[in-house]
Amino acid sequence: MPSGARPHQYAKSEDSVKQGAEASLDVLALPAKASSTEHDEKSKHSPISSIKGKSVSVLHHTEHSDGNLEAVTTTPSPLPPYSVFSKRKKLFVVFLAAWGGFFSPLSANIYFPALTTLARQYNVSSTLMNLTLTSYMIFQGLAPTIFGDLADMAGRRPAYAIGFTIYFFANIGLAIQSSYTALFILRCLQSSGSSATIALANGVVADIATSAERGTWMGYVTSGPMVAPAIAPILGGLFADFMGWRAIFWFLVIMSGVYMIAFFIAFPETGRNVVGNGSIPPQGWNMSLLDYLKYRKVSKTNEIGLTQSTSREGQAALARPRKLRFPNPLGTLRVVKQKDAGLLLFYNSLVYTAFYDVIGSAPYLFQKIYGFRELQVGLAFIPFGIGALLAPMTSGKLMDANYRRLARKGGFPIDKKRANDLRDFPVERARLQVVVPQLALGTAAVLCYGWILQVETSLAAPLVMHFLIGLCLTGAFNCMSVMLVDYYPLSPSTATAANNLVRCLMGAGGTAIINIMIETMGRGWCFTFIAGVIAAMSPSLWVLLKWGPKWREDRRVLNA
């Protein structure tokens, strides 16, 4: 370029082009500050902000000192993929994340059938035994506020490792303890260690899946946590009946030990502030054994483009905006106080509380009405478990299909490989249009369930209602959880921790008083009241549809 020349740049596309360095580090695709749109993530690291990964010709006009213009056309590199993981690797990672998320609700419910036995052994009242359930749910809400921030700051693997270490040793303590005090304290530790896994699993999905395919992947990853409450009492009843209550906790020790082995061997770091889109290797201490062996081999043979020096440059670039610090649970509260997120969290928690009111009261009601033993109560949860297992997968497919429908209707490009611009996309409509039908059917099922129990029909009727409640309320809950991750794609673990905090605290209150409500109001009117609360607060969804996009844009501008 001659001396005194001044460059001018115009992009031959319908979108504006941002200037900036794009060489080796544009694969990171990660800003330092959390944002409410995937577009912001992409635009900060690439000169082409919303073209679907294709090469776009850019016209440079160079103005010489004599006033003449020289036109030079260049073609920038195509945008990097949102994640370099293959579909097979994504399936494996999501499977491990779903397996990890299975432990928290499994541990919460597996010893339901042994409550009476434990109360008799420790000579305490049923009210005191129920406190071990309430305290578990309280810590289930509080612990992720720390682990979620840790995961968004330091990566997913460190948070998983710390959480599962606590959980593993708490299970050993529970298996050998011999006092109510020890049981109570260790249950709190057990909850603290395992409860972070749900928030971390949602974070993993946000790391590897764009909004166009997030519904399906979130459905896969939440299938474990959603089906566990129905399976857990069955397992607990089997162990309590045939092997004694201690076998319940030894089973959890073995299961968590097997998971930890699989995790340390094969679970890769996915945090985008640590590995970007997966193309930058994490620090050695943060690698799985398989990744460590892979990169050790690469460093010797230099078979791939990322040399050791560029790897260190990438790691340093990612480390600069994130200084390690003690996890701050207040980040979760900042999510709660947002108008759109707070309203969504509140309504989602009502749905979750209704879900837990049904399964939490079922052992008491089925024993009283049908004279069931512990094992029979556990087996009665099978229809509920089938519905809860199907819900995340079916609702996930429906969400992605509705996303594509609205994108085609509005002329928005869909790219499953790269981040999509969500600033003007009707995210609320894409998710809530799937929520409303499920909520309507699920709420009706809760209403009918109460009156079916009131008149004490045959067992088939409440089991059918269990299936519908498990299918519909779980599906609605899953859709709203995906919508929350859409609001915070760059801090999904913190957002999910906020979800855990609100729903678990509200759920703890609901399960603590549900049996009292049943005795005071009667079965029919109790569940009519629960269904009525969900219906009465449903205008919250209309508020989100109408004002949610504006609130989301206001937050994006504020965080820009």
Coordinates of C-alpha atoms in Angstrom, one line a residue:
M1 CA 0.0 0.0 0.0
P2 CA 1.5 3.4 -1.0
S3 CA 2.4 5.8 1.8
G4 CA -0.4 8.0 2.9
A5 CA -3.1 5.6 1.7
R6 CA -6.2 5.2 3.9
P7 CA -8.2 2.0 3.7
H8 CA -12.0 2.0 3.5
Q9 CA -14.0 -1.3 3.8
Y10 CA -17.4 -2.3 2.5
A11 CA -18.9 -5.9 2.8
K12 CA -20.8 -7.2 -0.2
S13 CA -23.6 -8.6 2.0
E14 CA -26.8 -7.4 3.5
D15 CA -25.2 -7.3 7.0
S16 CA -22.7 -4.8 8.2
V17 CA -19.1 -5.9 8.6
K18 CA -17.0 -5.3 11.7
Q19 CA -13.3 -4.6 11.5
G20 CA -11.0 -6.5 13.7
A21 CA -8.3 -9.2 13.9
E22 CA -9.6 -12.6 12.9
A23 CA -6.6 -14.9 12.5
S24 CA -6.0 -17.9 14.7
L25 CA -8.0 -16.8 17.6
D26 CA -11.4 -16.2 15.9
V27 CA -12.1 -19.9 16.5
L28 CA -12.6 -19.0 20.1
A29 CA -15.9 -17.3 19.4
L30 CA -16.2 -16.2 23.0
P31 CA -16.5 -12.8 24.5
A32 CA -15.3 -12.0 28.0
K33 CA -18.7 -10.7 29.1
A34 CA -21.9 -12.8 29.2
S35 CA -24.5 -11.7 26.7
S36 CA -28.1 -12.5 25.9
T37 CA -27.5 -13.3 22.2
E38 CA -25.3 -15.8 20.4
H39 CA -24.8 -13.1 17.8
D40 CA -22.8 -11.0 20.2
E41 CA -20.5 -13.9 20.8
K42 CA -19.8 -14.3 17.2
S43 CA -19.6 -10.7 16.1
K44 CA -16.9 -9.9 18.6
H45 CA -14.5 -12.3 17.0
S46 CA -15.3 -12.3 13.4
P47 CA -15.6 -9.5 10.8
I48 CA -18.6 -11.1 9.3
S49 CA -21.3 -11.0 11.9
S50 CA -24.3 -12.9 10.6
I51 CA -23.5 -14.8 7.4
K52 CA -23.9 -18.5 7.7
G53 CA -20.3 -19.5 7.7
K54 CA -19.8 -18.8 4.0
S55 CA -16.9 -16.8 2.6
V56 CA -18.1 -13.3 1.7
S57 CA -16.2 -11.0 -0.6
V58 CA -15.0 -7.8 1.0
L59 CA -14.2 -4.7 -1.1
H60 CA -11.3 -2.6 0.2
H61 CA -11.0 0.9 -1.3
T62 CA -7.5 2.2 -0.8
E63 CA -7.3 6.0 -1.2
H64 CA -3.9 7.3 -2.4
S65 CA -2.4 10.6 -1.5
D66 CA -3.3 11.9 -4.9
G67 CA -7.0 11.3 -4.3
N68 CA -7.3 8.2 -6.6
L69 CA -9.0 5.1 -5.3
E70 CA -7.7 1.6 -5.9
A71 CA -10.2 -1.2 -5.4
V72 CA -9.0 -4.5 -4.0
T73 CA -11.3 -7.4 -3.3
T74 CA -10.4 -10.0 -0.7
T75 CA -12.2 -13.1 0.6
P76 CA -12.0 -13.6 4.4
S77 CA -11.9 -17.0 6.0
P78 CA -15.2 -18.6 6.6
L79 CA -16.6 -18.4 10.1
P80 CA -15.5 -21.2 12.4
P81 CA -18.1 -23.7 13.5
Y82 CA -19.8 -23.2 16.9
S83 CA -18.3 -26.5 18.0
V84 CA -15.7 -28.7 16.5
F85 CA -17.1 -31.8 18.2
S86 CA -18.5 -34.4 15.8
K87 CA -22.1 -35.6 16.3
R88 CA -20.8 -38.8 17.8
K89 CA -18.7 -37.0 20.3
K90 CA -21.6 -34.7 21.2
L91 CA -23.8 -37.7 21.9
F92 CA -21.1 -39.2 24.1
V93 CA -20.6 -36.0 26.0
V94 CA -24.4 -35.4 26.4
F95 CA -24.8 -39.0 27.6
L96 CA -22.2 -38.5 30.3
A97 CA -23.8 -35.2 31.3
A98 CA -27.2 -36.8 31.5
W99 CA -25.8 -39.6 33.5
G100 CA -24.2 -37.1 35.9
G101 CA -27.5 -35.2 36.2
F102 CA -29.2 -38.4 37.1
F103 CA -27.6 -38.6 40.6
S104 CA -29.2 -35.6 42.3
P105 CA -32.8 -36.5 41.9
L106 CA -31.9 -40.2 42.3
S107 CA -30.4 -39.5 45.7
A108 CA -33.3 -37.3 46.7
N109 CA -35.9 -40.0 46.2
I110 CA -34.2 -43.3 46.5
Y111 CA -34.6 -43.6 50.2
F112 CA -38.3 -42.7 50.4
P113 CA -39.2 -46.3 51.0
A114 CA -36.8 -46.5 53.9
L115 CA -38.0 -43.4 55.8
T116 CA -40.3 -45.4 58.1
T117 CA -37.5 -47.9 58.9
L118 CA -35.0 -45.2 59.6
A119 CA -37.4 -43.3 61.8
R120 CA -37.9 -46.5 63.8
Q121 CA -34.2 -47.2 64.0
Y122 CA -33.2 -43.7 65.2
N123 CA -36.4 -43.3 67.4
V124 CA -37.4 -40.0 65.8
S125 CA -40.7 -38.8 64.4
S126 CA -41.8 -38.9 60.8
T127 CA -41.7 -35.0 60.9
L128 CA -38.0 -35.1 61.7
M129 CA -37.3 -37.7 59.0
N130 CA -39.1 -35.4 56.5
L131 CA -36.7 -32.7 57.4
T132 CA -33.9 -34.7 55.7
L133 CA -36.0 -34.4 52.5
T134 CA -36.6 -30.6 53.0
S135 CA -32.9 -29.9 53.8
Y136 CA -31.8 -31.9 50.8
M137 CA -33.9 -29.8 48.5
I138 CA -32.7 -26.6 50.1
F139 CA -29.1 -27.5 49.5
Q140 CA -30.1 -28.7 46.1
G141 CA -31.0 -25.1 45.4
L142 CA -28.1 -23.4 47.1
A143 CA -25.1 -25.4 46.1
P144 CA -25.4 -24.8 42.3
T145 CA -25.2 -21.1 42.9
I146 CA -21.5 -21.7 43.7
F147 CA -20.8 -24.6 41.3
G148 CA -22.5 -22.8 38.4
D149 CA -20.4 -19.7 38.8
L150 CA -17.3 -21.9 39.2
A151 CA -18.1 -23.8 36.0
D152 CA -18.7 -20.6 33.9
M153 CA -15.4 -19.2 35.3
A154 CA -13.0 -22.2 35.4
G155 CA -14.6 -24.7 33.2
R156 CA -17.0 -27.7 33.5
R157 CA -14.5 -30.4 34.5
P158 CA -13.2 -28.7 37.7
A159 CA -16.8 -28.1 38.9
Y160 CA -17.8 -31.7 38.1
A161 CA -14.7 -33.1 39.8
I162 CA -15.2 -31.2 43.1
G163 CA -18.9 -31.9 43.2
F164 CA -18.6 -35.7 42.6
T165 CA -15.7 -36.0 45.1
I166 CA -18.0 -34.5 47.8
Y167 CA -20.9 -36.7 46.7
F168 CA -18.8 -39.9 46.7
F169 CA -17.5 -39.5 50.2
A170 CA -20.9 -38.3 51.5
N171 CA -22.4 -41.6 50.3
I172 CA -19.7 -43.6 52.1
G173 CA -20.5 -41.7 55.3
L174 CA -24.3 -42.3 54.8
A175 CA -23.7 -46.0 54.4
I176 CA -21.8 -46.4 57.7
Q177 CA -23.4 -43.7 59.9
S178 CA -25.5 -44.7 62.9
S179 CA -27.2 -41.5 64.2
Y180 CA -29.9 -39.2 63.0
T181 CA -27.6 -36.2 63.3
A182 CA -25.0 -37.8 61.0
L183 CA -27.8 -38.7 58.6
F184 CA -29.0 -35.2 58.5
I185 CA -25.6 -33.6 57.9
L186 CA -24.4 -36.1 55.4
R187 CA -27.6 -35.7 53.4
C188 CA -26.9 -32.0 53.1
L189 CA -23.4 -32.8 51.9
Q190 CA -24.7 -35.4 49.5
S191 CA -27.1 -32.9 48.1
S192 CA -24.4 -30.2 47.8
G193 CA -22.1 -32.5 45.8
S194 CA -24.7 -33.9 43.4
S195 CA -27.0 -31.0 42.8
A196 CA -24.6 -29.0 40.7
T197 CA -24.7 -31.7 38.0
I198 CA -28.0 -30.5 36.5
A199 CA -26.7 -26.9 36.0
L200 CA -23.4 -28.2 34.6
A201 CA -25.2 -30.5 32.2
N202 CA -27.2 -27.6 30.8
G203 CA -24.0 -25.7 30.5
V204 CA -22.4 -28.5 28.5
V205 CA -25.3 -28.4 26.0
A206 CA -25.0 -24.6 25.6
D207 CA -21.3 -25.1 25.0
I208 CA -21.7 -27.5 22.1
A209 CA -25.2 -26.8 20.6
T210 CA -26.6 -23.7 18.8
S211 CA -30.1 -22.4 19.6
A212 CA -31.3 -24.1 16.4
E213 CA -30.7 -27.5 17.8
R214 CA -30.6 -26.8 21.5
G215 CA -34.1 -28.1 22.2
T216 CA -33.2 -31.7 21.1
W217 CA -29.9 -31.8 22.9
M218 CA -31.4 -30.3 26.0
G219 CA -34.1 -33.0 25.8
Y220 CA -31.4 -35.7 25.8
V221 CA -29.4 -34.2 28.7
T222 CA -32.5 -33.6 30.9
S223 CA -33.9 -37.1 30.4
G224 CA -31.7 -38.4 33.2
P225 CA -32.7 -35.9 35.8
M226 CA -36.4 -36.1 34.9
V227 CA -36.8 -39.8 35.0
A228 CA -34.8 -40.3 38.2
P229 CA -37.6 -39.2 40.6
A230 CA -39.8 -42.0 39.2
I231 CA -37.1 -44.7 39.1
A232 CA -35.5 -44.0 42.5
P233 CA -38.4 -45.2 44.7
I234 CA -38.5 -48.5 42.8
L235 CA -34.8 -49.0 43.4
G236 CA -35.1 -47.9 47.0
G237 CA -38.0 -50.3 47.6
L238 CA -36.0 -53.2 46.2
F239 CA -33.0 -52.5 48.3
A240 CA -34.9 -51.7 51.5
D241 CA -37.0 -54.9 51.2
F242 CA -34.3 -57.4 50.3
M243 CA -31.0 -56.0 51.5
G244 CA -31.6 -53.3 54.1
W245 CA -31.5 -49.5 54.0
R246 CA -27.6 -49.3 54.0
A247 CA -27.6 -51.1 50.6
I248 CA -29.2 -47.9 49.2
F249 CA -26.2 -45.8 50.0
W250 CA -23.6 -48.5 49.0
F251 CA -25.4 -48.7 45.7
L252 CA -24.9 -44.9 45.3
V253 CA -21.2 -45.3 46.3
I254 CA -20.7 -47.9 43.5
M255 CA -22.6 -45.9 40.9
S256 CA -20.8 -42.6 41.6
G257 CA -17.5 -44.4 41.6
V258 CA -18.1 -45.9 38.2
Y259 CA -19.2 -42.5 36.9
M260 CA -16.1 -40.8 38.3
I261 CA -13.8 -43.4 36.5
A262 CA -15.6 -42.7 33.2
F263 CA -15.5 -39.0 33.8
F264 CA -11.8 -38.7 34.5
I265 CA -11.0 -41.0 31.6
A266 CA -13.2 -39.6 28.8
F267 CA -15.2 -36.5 29.7
P268 CA -13.7 -33.5 27.7
E269 CA -13.7 -29.9 28.9
T270 CA -16.4 -28.0 27.0
G271 CA -16.4 -24.6 28.7
R272 CA -16.2 -22.0 25.9
N273 CA -14.1 -19.7 28.1
V274 CA -11.6 -22.5 28.4
V275 CA -11.5 -24.3 25.1
G276 CA -13.5 -21.9 22.8
N277 CA -15.4 -24.1 20.3
G278 CA -13.3 -27.1 21.3
S279 CA -10.3 -26.3 19.1
I280 CA -8.1 -24.9 21.9
P281 CA -6.8 -27.6 24.3
P282 CA -7.3 -26.9 28.0
Q283 CA -4.4 -26.9 30.5
G284 CA -3.0 -30.3 31.2
W285 CA -4.5 -30.6 34.6
N286 CA -7.9 -30.0 33.1
M287 CA -7.8 -32.7 30.4
S288 CA -9.4 -36.1 30.5
L289 CA -7.0 -39.0 30.3
L290 CA -7.9 -39.6 26.7
D291 CA -7.4 -36.0 25.7
Y292 CA -4.1 -35.8 27.6
L293 CA -2.8 -38.9 25.7
K294 CA -4.0 -37.4 22.4
Y295 CA -2.4 -34.0 22.8
R296 CA 0.8 -35.6 24.2
K297 CA 1.0 -37.6 21.0
V298 CA 0.2 -34.5 18.9
S299 CA 2.9 -32.4 20.6
K300 CA 5.4 -35.0 19.6
T301 CA 4.3 -35.6 16.0
N302 CA 2.8 -32.1 15.3
E303 CA 0.1 -33.8 13.2
I304 CA -2.5 -31.0 13.5
G305 CA -2.4 -27.3 12.8
L306 CA -2.4 -26.2 16.5
T307 CA 1.2 -26.3 17.5
Q308 CA 2.3 -26.0 21.2
S309 CA 2.9 -22.3 20.8
T310 CA -0.5 -21.5 19.2
S311 CA -2.1 -23.7 21.9
R312 CA -0.5 -21.6 24.6
E313 CA -1.5 -18.4 22.8
G314 CA -5.1 -19.6 22.6
Q315 CA -5.1 -20.6 26.3
A316 CA -3.6 -17.3 27.3
A317 CA -6.2 -15.4 25.2
L318 CA -9.0 -17.2 26.9
A319 CA -7.5 -16.8 30.3
R320 CA -7.0 -13.1 30.1
P321 CA -10.7 -12.1 30.5
R322 CA -11.3 -14.7 33.3
K323 CA -9.3 -14.4 36.4
L324 CA -9.7 -17.3 38.8
R325 CA -11.5 -16.2 42.0
F326 CA -13.7 -17.7 44.6
P327 CA -17.1 -18.5 43.0
N328 CA -19.7 -15.8 43.6
P329 CA -23.2 -17.0 44.2
L330 CA -24.5 -13.5 43.8
G331 CA -24.3 -14.0 40.0
T332 CA -27.2 -16.3 40.3
L333 CA -29.2 -13.6 42.1
R334 CA -28.5 -11.2 39.3
V335 CA -30.3 -13.6 37.0
V336 CA -33.2 -13.9 39.3
K337 CA -33.8 -10.1 39.5
Q338 CA -34.0 -9.7 35.7
K339 CA -37.6 -9.0 34.7
D340 CA -37.9 -11.7 32.0
A341 CA -35.7 -14.3 33.6
G342 CA -37.2 -13.7 37.1
L343 CA -40.8 -14.1 35.8
L344 CA -39.8 -17.2 33.9
L345 CA -38.1 -18.7 36.9
F346 CA -41.1 -18.0 39.1
Y347 CA -43.6 -19.7 36.8
N348 CA -41.3 -22.6 36.1
S349 CA -40.9 -23.2 39.8
L350 CA -44.7 -23.4 40.2
V351 CA -44.8 -26.1 37.6
Y352 CA -41.9 -27.9 39.3
T353 CA -43.6 -27.7 42.7
A354 CA -46.8 -29.2 41.3
F355 CA -44.6 -32.0 39.8
Y356 CA -43.0 -32.8 43.1
D357 CA -46.3 -32.4 45.1
V358 CA -47.7 -35.3 43.0
I359 CA -44.7 -37.7 43.4
G360 CA -44.0 -36.6 47.0
S361 CA -47.5 -37.4 48.2
A362 CA -47.9 -40.6 46.2
P363 CA -46.3 -43.0 48.7
Y364 CA -48.5 -41.6 51.5
L365 CA -51.7 -41.7 49.4
F366 CA -51.1 -45.1 47.8
Q367 CA -50.3 -46.7 51.1
K368 CA -53.4 -45.2 52.6
I369 CA -55.8 -45.9 49.8
Y370 CA -54.5 -49.1 48.3
G371 CA -52.6 -50.6 51.3
F372 CA -49.3 -50.8 49.3
R373 CA -46.0 -51.9 50.8
E374 CA -42.8 -50.0 50.0
L375 CA -42.0 -52.1 47.0
Q376 CA -45.5 -51.8 45.5
V377 CA -45.3 -48.0 46.0
G378 CA -42.1 -48.0 44.0
L379 CA -43.5 -50.0 41.2
A380 CA -46.5 -47.6 41.0
F381 CA -44.1 -44.9 39.8
I382 CA -43.3 -46.8 36.5
P383 CA -46.0 -44.9 34.5
F384 CA -44.8 -41.6 35.9
G385 CA -41.2 -42.6 35.0
I386 CA -42.1 -43.5 31.4
G387 CA -43.9 -40.1 30.9
A388 CA -40.9 -38.2 32.4
L389 CA -38.5 -40.1 30.2
L390 CA -40.4 -39.4 27.0
A391 CA -41.1 -35.7 27.8
P392 CA -37.6 -34.1 27.3
M393 CA -37.1 -35.9 24.0
T394 CA -40.5 -35.2 22.5
S395 CA -40.6 -31.6 23.7
G396 CA -37.0 -31.1 22.5
K397 CA -38.0 -32.2 19.0
L398 CA -41.1 -30.0 19.0
M399 CA -39.1 -27.0 20.1
D400 CA -36.6 -27.4 17.3
A401 CA -39.3 -27.9 14.7
N402 CA -41.1 -24.8 15.9
Y403 CA -37.8 -22.9 15.9
R404 CA -37.3 -23.9 12.2
R405 CA -40.9 -23.0 11.4
L406 CA -40.7 -19.5 12.8
A407 CA -37.2 -19.0 11.3
R408 CA -38.6 -19.8 7.8
K409 CA -41.6 -17.6 8.4
G410 CA -39.5 -14.7 9.5
G411 CA -36.7 -15.1 7.0
F412 CA -34.1 -15.9 9.6
P413 CA -31.1 -18.1 8.5
I414 CA -30.8 -21.4 10.4
D415 CA -27.3 -22.7 10.9
K416 CA -26.8 -25.7 13.2
K417 CA -23.0 -25.4 12.8
R418 CA -22.6 -21.8 13.8
A419 CA -24.1 -19.4 16.3
N420 CA -27.4 -17.8 15.2
D421 CA -28.4 -14.2 15.6
L422 CA -31.1 -14.2 18.3
R423 CA -31.5 -10.4 18.7
D424 CA -34.6 -10.1 16.5
F425 CA -35.6 -13.8 16.6
P426 CA -38.8 -14.5 18.6
V427 CA -37.2 -16.9 21.1
E428 CA -40.1 -16.5 23.5
R429 CA -42.6 -17.5 20.8
A430 CA -40.5 -20.5 19.6
R431 CA -40.4 -22.0 23.1
L432 CA -43.7 -20.9 24.7
Q433 CA -45.8 -22.1 21.8
V434 CA -44.7 -25.6 22.8
V435 CA -45.1 -25.0 26.5
V436 CA -48.8 -23.9 26.5
P437 CA -50.4 -27.1 25.1
Q438 CA -48.4 -29.2 27.5
L439 CA -49.3 -27.0 30.4
A440 CA -53.0 -27.2 29.6
L441 CA -53.0 -31.0 29.5
G442 CA -50.7 -31.4 32.5
T443 CA -52.8 -29.0 34.6
A444 CA -56.0 -30.8 33.7
A445 CA -54.4 -34.1 34.7
V446 CA -53.4 -32.7 38.1
L447 CA -57.0 -31.6 38.6
C448 CA -58.4 -35.0 37.6
Y449 CA -55.8 -36.8 39.7
G450 CA -57.0 -35.3 42.9
W451 CA -60.7 -36.2 42.4
I452 CA -59.8 -39.7 41.2
L453 CA -58.0 -40.2 44.5
Q454 CA -60.9 -38.6 46.3
V455 CA -63.4 -41.2 45.1
E456 CA -60.8 -44.0 45.4
T457 CA -61.2 -45.5 41.9
S458 CA -59.3 -48.5 40.6
L459 CA -55.5 -48.2 40.5
A460 CA -55.5 -47.8 36.7
A461 CA -57.0 -44.3 36.7
P462 CA -54.3 -42.6 39.0
L463 CA -51.6 -44.4 37.1
V464 CA -52.8 -42.9 33.8
M465 CA -52.8 -39.5 35.4
H466 CA -49.3 -40.1 36.6
F467 CA -48.2 -40.8 33.0
L468 CA -49.8 -37.6 31.7
I469 CA -48.5 -35.5 34.5
G470 CA -45.0 -36.9 34.0
L471 CA -45.2 -36.3 30.3
C472 CA -46.7 -32.9 30.2
L473 CA -45.3 -31.1 33.3
T474 CA -41.8 -32.4 32.6
G475 CA -42.1 -31.3 29.0
A476 CA -43.2 -27.8 30.0
F477 CA -40.5 -27.5 32.6
N478 CA -37.9 -28.6 30.0
C479 CA -39.0 -26.0 27.4
M480 CA -38.8 -23.2 29.9
S481 CA -35.4 -24.3 31.0
V482 CA -34.2 -24.2 27.4
M483 CA -35.6 -20.7 27.1
L484 CA -33.6 -19.6 30.1
V485 CA -30.4 -20.9 28.5
D486 CA -31.4 -19.0 25.4
Y487 CA -31.4 -15.9 27.5
Y488 CA -27.9 -16.6 28.9
P489 CA -26.0 -18.7 26.3
L490 CA -22.6 -17.6 27.7
S491 CA -23.3 -18.3 31.3
P492 CA -25.7 -21.3 31.1
S493 CA -24.6 -23.0 34.3
T494 CA -25.2 -19.8 36.3
A495 CA -28.6 -19.4 34.7
T496 CA -29.5 -23.0 35.4
A497 CA -28.3 -22.6 39.0
A498 CA -30.8 -19.7 39.4
N499 CA -33.4 -22.1 38.1
N500 CA -32.4 -24.7 40.6
L501 CA -32.4 -22.2 43.4
V502 CA -35.9 -20.9 42.9
R503 CA -37.5 -24.2 42.0
C504 CA -35.9 -26.2 44.8
L505 CA -36.7 -23.6 47.5
M506 CA -40.3 -23.5 46.3
G507 CA -40.4 -27.2 45.9
A508 CA -39.1 -27.8 49.4
G509 CA -41.9 -25.6 50.8
G510 CA -44.5 -27.5 48.7
T511 CA -43.4 -31.0 49.6
A512 CA -43.1 -29.9 53.3
I513 CA -46.8 -29.0 53.5
I514 CA -48.5 -31.2 50.8
N515 CA -49.6 -34.0 53.2
I516 CA -50.9 -31.3 55.6
M517 CA -52.9 -29.8 52.7
I518 CA -54.3 -33.1 51.7
E519 CA -55.5 -33.8 55.3
T520 CA -56.9 -30.3 55.7
M521 CA -58.5 -29.7 52.3
G522 CA -59.1 -33.2 51.1
R523 CA -57.5 -34.9 48.1
G524 CA -59.7 -33.4 45.5
W525 CA -59.6 -29.8 46.6
C526 CA -55.9 -29.9 47.4
F527 CA -54.9 -30.8 43.8
T528 CA -57.6 -28.5 42.5
F529 CA -55.9 -25.7 44.3
I530 CA -52.5 -26.7 42.9
A531 CA -53.9 -26.8 39.3
G532 CA -55.7 -23.5 40.0
V533 CA -52.4 -21.8 41.0
I534 CA -50.7 -22.9 37.7
A535 CA -53.7 -21.8 35.7
A536 CA -54.1 -18.4 37.5
M537 CA -50.4 -17.6 37.0
S538 CA -50.4 -18.6 33.3
P539 CA -50.8 -15.0 32.1
S540 CA -47.1 -14.7 33.0
L541 CA -46.4 -16.5 29.7
W542 CA -48.4 -13.9 27.8
V543 CA -46.4 -11.2 29.5
L544 CA -43.1 -12.8 28.4
L545 CA -44.5 -13.1 24.8
K546 CA -45.4 -9.5 24.7
W547 CA -42.5 -7.7 26.6
G548 CA -39.9 -10.4 26.8
P549 CA -38.1 -9.4 23.5
K550 CA -37.8 -5.8 24.7
W551 CA -36.5 -6.8 28.1
R552 CA -34.0 -9.2 26.4
E553 CA -32.8 -6.4 24.1
D554 CA -32.5 -3.9 26.9
R555 CA -30.3 -6.4 28.8
R556 CA -28.1 -7.0 25.7
V557 CA -27.5 -3.3 25.2
L558 CA -26.7 -2.9 28.9
N559 CA -24.2 -5.7 28.9
A560 CA -22.6 -4.7 25.5

